[in-house]
Coordinates of C-alpha atoms in Angstrom, one line a residue:
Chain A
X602 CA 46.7 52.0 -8.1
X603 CA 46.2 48.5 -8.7
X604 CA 42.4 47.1 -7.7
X605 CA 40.8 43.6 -8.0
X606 CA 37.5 43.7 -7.5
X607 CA 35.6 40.2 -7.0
X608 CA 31.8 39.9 -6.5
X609 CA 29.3 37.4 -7.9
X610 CA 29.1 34.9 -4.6
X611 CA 26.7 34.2 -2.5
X612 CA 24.6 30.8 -1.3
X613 CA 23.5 28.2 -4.0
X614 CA 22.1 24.9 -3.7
X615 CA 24.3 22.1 -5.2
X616 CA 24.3 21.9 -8.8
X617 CA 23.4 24.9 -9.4
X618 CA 25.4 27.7 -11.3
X619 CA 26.9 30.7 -10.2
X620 CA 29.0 33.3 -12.1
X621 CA 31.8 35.3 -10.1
X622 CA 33.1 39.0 -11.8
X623 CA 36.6 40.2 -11.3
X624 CA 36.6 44.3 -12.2
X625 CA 39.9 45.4 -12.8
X626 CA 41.5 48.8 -12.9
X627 CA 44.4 50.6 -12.6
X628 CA 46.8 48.4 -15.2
X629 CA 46.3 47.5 -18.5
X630 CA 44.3 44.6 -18.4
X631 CA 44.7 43.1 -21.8
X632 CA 48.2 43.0 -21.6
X633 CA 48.6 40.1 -18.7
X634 CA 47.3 36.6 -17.3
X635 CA 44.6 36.3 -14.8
X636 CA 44.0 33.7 -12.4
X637 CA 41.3 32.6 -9.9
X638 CA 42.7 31.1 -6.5
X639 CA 40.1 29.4 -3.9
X640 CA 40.5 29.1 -0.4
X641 CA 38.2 26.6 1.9
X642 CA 37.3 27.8 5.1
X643 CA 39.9 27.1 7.2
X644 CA 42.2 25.6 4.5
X645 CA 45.2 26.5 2.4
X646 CA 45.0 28.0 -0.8
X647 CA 44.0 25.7 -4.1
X648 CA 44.9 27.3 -7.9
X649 CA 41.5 27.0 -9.9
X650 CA 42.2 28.5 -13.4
X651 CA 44.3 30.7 -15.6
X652 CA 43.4 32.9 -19.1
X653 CA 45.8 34.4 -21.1
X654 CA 46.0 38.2 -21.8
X655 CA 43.9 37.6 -24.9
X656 CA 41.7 35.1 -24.0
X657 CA 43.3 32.5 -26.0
X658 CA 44.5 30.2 -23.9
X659 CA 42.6 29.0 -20.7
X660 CA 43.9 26.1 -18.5
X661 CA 42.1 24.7 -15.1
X662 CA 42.6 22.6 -12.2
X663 CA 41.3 18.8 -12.4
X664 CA 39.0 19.2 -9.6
X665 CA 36.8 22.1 -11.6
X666 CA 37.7 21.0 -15.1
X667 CA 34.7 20.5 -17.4
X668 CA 32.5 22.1 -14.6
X669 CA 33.7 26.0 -14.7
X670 CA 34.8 28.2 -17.2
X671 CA 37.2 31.2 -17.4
X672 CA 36.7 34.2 -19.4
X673 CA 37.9 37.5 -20.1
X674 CA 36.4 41.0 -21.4
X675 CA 39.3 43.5 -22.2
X676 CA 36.7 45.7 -23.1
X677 CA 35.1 45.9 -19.7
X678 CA 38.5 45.5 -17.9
X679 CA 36.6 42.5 -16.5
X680 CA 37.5 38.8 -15.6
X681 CA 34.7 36.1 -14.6
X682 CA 34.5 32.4 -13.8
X683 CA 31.2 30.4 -14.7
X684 CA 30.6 27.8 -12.6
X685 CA 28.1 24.8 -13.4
X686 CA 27.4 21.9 -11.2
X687 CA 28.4 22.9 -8.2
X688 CA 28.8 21.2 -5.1
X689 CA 29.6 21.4 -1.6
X690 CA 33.4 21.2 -1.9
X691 CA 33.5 24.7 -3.9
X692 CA 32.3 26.0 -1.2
X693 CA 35.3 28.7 -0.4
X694 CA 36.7 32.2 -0.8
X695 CA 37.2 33.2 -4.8
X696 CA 40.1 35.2 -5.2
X697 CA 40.9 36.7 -8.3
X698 CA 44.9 37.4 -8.9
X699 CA 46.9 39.1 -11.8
X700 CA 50.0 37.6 -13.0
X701 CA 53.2 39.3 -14.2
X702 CA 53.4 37.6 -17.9
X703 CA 51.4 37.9 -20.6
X704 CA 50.6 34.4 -20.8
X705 CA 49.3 31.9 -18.4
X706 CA 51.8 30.9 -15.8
X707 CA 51.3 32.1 -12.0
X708 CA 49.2 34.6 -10.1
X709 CA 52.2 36.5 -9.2
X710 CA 51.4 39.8 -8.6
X711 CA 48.3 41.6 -7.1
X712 CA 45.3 39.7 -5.8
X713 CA 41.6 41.3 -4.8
X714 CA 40.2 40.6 -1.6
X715 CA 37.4 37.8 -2.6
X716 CA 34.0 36.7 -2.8
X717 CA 32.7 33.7 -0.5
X718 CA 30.7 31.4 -2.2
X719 CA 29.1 28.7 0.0
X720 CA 27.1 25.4 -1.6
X721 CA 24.9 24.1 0.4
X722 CA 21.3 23.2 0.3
Chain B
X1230 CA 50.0 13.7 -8.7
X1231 CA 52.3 16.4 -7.8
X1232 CA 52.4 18.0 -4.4
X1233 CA 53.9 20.7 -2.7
X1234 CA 55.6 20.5 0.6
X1235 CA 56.1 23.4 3.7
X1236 CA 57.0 22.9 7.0
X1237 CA 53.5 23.1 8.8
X1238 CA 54.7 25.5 11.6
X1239 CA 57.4 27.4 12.7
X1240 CA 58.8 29.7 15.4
X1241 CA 61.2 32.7 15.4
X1242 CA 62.0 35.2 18.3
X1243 CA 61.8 38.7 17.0
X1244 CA 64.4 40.2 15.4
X1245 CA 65.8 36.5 14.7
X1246 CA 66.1 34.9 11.0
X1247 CA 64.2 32.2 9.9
X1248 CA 64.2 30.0 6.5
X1249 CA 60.7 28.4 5.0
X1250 CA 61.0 25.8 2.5
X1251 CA 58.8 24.6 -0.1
X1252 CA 59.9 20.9 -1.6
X1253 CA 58.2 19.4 -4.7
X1254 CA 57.5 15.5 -5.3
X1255 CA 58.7 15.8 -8.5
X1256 CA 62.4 16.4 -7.5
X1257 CA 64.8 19.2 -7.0
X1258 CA 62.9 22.6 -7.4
X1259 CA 64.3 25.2 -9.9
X1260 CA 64.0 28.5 -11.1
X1261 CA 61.9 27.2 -13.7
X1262 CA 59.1 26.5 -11.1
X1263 CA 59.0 30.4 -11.0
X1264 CA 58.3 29.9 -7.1
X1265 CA 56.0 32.0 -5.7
X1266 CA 55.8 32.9 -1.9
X1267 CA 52.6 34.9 -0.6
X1268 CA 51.9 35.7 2.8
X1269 CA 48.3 35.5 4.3
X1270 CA 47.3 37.0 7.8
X1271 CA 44.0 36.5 9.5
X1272 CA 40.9 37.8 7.6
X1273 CA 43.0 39.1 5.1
X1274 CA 43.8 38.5 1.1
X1275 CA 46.7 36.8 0.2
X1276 CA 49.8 39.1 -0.4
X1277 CA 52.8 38.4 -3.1
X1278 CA 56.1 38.6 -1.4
X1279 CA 58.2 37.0 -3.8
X1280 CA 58.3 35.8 -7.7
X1281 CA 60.1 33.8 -9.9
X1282 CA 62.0 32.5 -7.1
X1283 CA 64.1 36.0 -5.7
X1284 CA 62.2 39.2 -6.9
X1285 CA 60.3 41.4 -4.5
X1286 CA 57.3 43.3 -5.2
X1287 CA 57.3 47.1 -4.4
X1288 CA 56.1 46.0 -1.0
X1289 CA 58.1 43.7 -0.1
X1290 CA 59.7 44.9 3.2
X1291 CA 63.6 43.9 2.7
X1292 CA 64.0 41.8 5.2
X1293 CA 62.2 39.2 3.1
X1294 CA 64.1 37.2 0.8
X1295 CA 64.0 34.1 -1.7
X1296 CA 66.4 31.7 -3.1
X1297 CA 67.0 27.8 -3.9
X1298 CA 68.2 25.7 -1.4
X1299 CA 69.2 22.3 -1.4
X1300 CA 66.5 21.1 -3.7
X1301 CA 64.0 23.5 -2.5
X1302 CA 62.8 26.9 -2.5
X1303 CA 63.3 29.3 0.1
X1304 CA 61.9 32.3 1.8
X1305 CA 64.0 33.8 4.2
X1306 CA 63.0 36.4 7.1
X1307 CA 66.0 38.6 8.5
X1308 CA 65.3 40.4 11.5
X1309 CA 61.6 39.1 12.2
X1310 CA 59.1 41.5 13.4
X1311 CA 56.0 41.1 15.4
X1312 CA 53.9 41.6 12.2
X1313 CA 55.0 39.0 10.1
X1314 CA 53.5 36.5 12.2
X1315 CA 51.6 35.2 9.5
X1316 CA 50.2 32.2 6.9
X1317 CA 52.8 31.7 4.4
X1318 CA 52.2 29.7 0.9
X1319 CA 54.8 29.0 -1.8
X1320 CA 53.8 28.2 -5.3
X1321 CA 55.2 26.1 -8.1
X1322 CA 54.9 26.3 -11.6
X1323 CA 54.9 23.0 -14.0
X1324 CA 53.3 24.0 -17.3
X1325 CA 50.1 24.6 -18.4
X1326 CA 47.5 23.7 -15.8
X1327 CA 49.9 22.7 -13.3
X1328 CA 49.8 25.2 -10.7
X1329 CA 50.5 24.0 -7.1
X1330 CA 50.1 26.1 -3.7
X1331 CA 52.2 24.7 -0.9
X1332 CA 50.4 23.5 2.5
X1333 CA 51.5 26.6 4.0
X1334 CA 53.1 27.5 6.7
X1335 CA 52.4 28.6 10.5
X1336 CA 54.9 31.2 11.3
X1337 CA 54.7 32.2 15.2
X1338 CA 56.7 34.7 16.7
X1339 CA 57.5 34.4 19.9

């Protein structure tokens, strides 16, 4: 069966970095889009970034552009999000979801149950 | 900037039908938004219901359904249960990097 399996959060002082994993298994993982979604605590659900099956195309929201990055291992089945300069308003739930398409479009399909990274000092 | 519009809260009695919408400030929503719906309940992961505006997952209990209405997309519930009391977030799809989650909405069932 399907699994997502996020882990990397934890506490960090603002502007620091932090670097979340997403280990997939049970689908072929180089053959679809993969997303990260965040969740504030006690808020709705916010779309952070997408990569393409290959890698080759990576898109992000305007509130993390320039300050995280989205990458893929299709050898290691394995997504991740590096994220730089962080500050108190990333402070939420990092999901990690697959999509249906090859490309980037939406995180349609199966999602893991998410890390909590909180940014405080 | 583009934002994404559900009904904040709603109530159904069980075994009653209730609709959800999801409106964008761009104009009339289409099947080219692929909309999304996901339902969320209380300490739990987000859950795909719906994709590309009508299709069910697997586990997608039938009485959940999707369409375009009026402008908008849809998520109907048929015969409401206790257990789908729940958060309920639509997404829309505008190219590239623009990825929008609804507000979401509070279903209650009373």
């Amino acid at each position: 069966q399907v699994q997502l399996l996020e882990s990397g959060g934890g506490v960090v002082q603002p502007g620091r970095s932090l670097r979340l994993s997403c280990a997939a298994s049970g689908f072929t993982f180089s053959s679809y889009g993969m997303h990260w979604v965040r969740q504030a605590p006690g808020k709705g659900l916010e779309w952070v970034a997408v990569i393409s099956y290959d890698g080759s195309n990576m898109y992000y929201a305007d509130s993390v552009k320039g300050r995280f990055t989205i990458s893929r291992d299709n050898s290691k089945n394995t997504l991740y999000l590096q994220m730089n300069s962080l500050r108190p308003e990333d402070t939420a739930v990092y999901y990690c979801a697959k999509g249906i398409r090859a490309v980037a479009g939406t995180p349609d399909d199966y999602w893991g149950q998410g890390t909590l990274v909180i940014v405080s000092s | 900037q583009t934002v994404v519009t559900q009904e904040p809260s709603l109530t159904v009695s069980p075994g009653g039908t209730v609709t959800l919408t999801c409106a964008s400030s761009t104009g009339a929503v289409t099947s080219s938004s692929y909309p999304n719906w996901f339902q969320q309940k209380p300490g739990q992961a987000p859950r795909a219901l719906i994709y590309s505006t009508y299709n069910k997952h697997s586990w997608t209990p039938a009485r959940f359904s999707g369409s375009l209405l009026g402008g908008k997309a849809a998520l109907t519930l048929s015969g409401v249960q206790p257990e789908d009391e729940a958060e309920y977030y639509c997404l829309l799809y505008f190219g590239g990097a623009l990825v929008v989650f609804g507000g979401g909405t509070k279903l209650t069932v009373l």
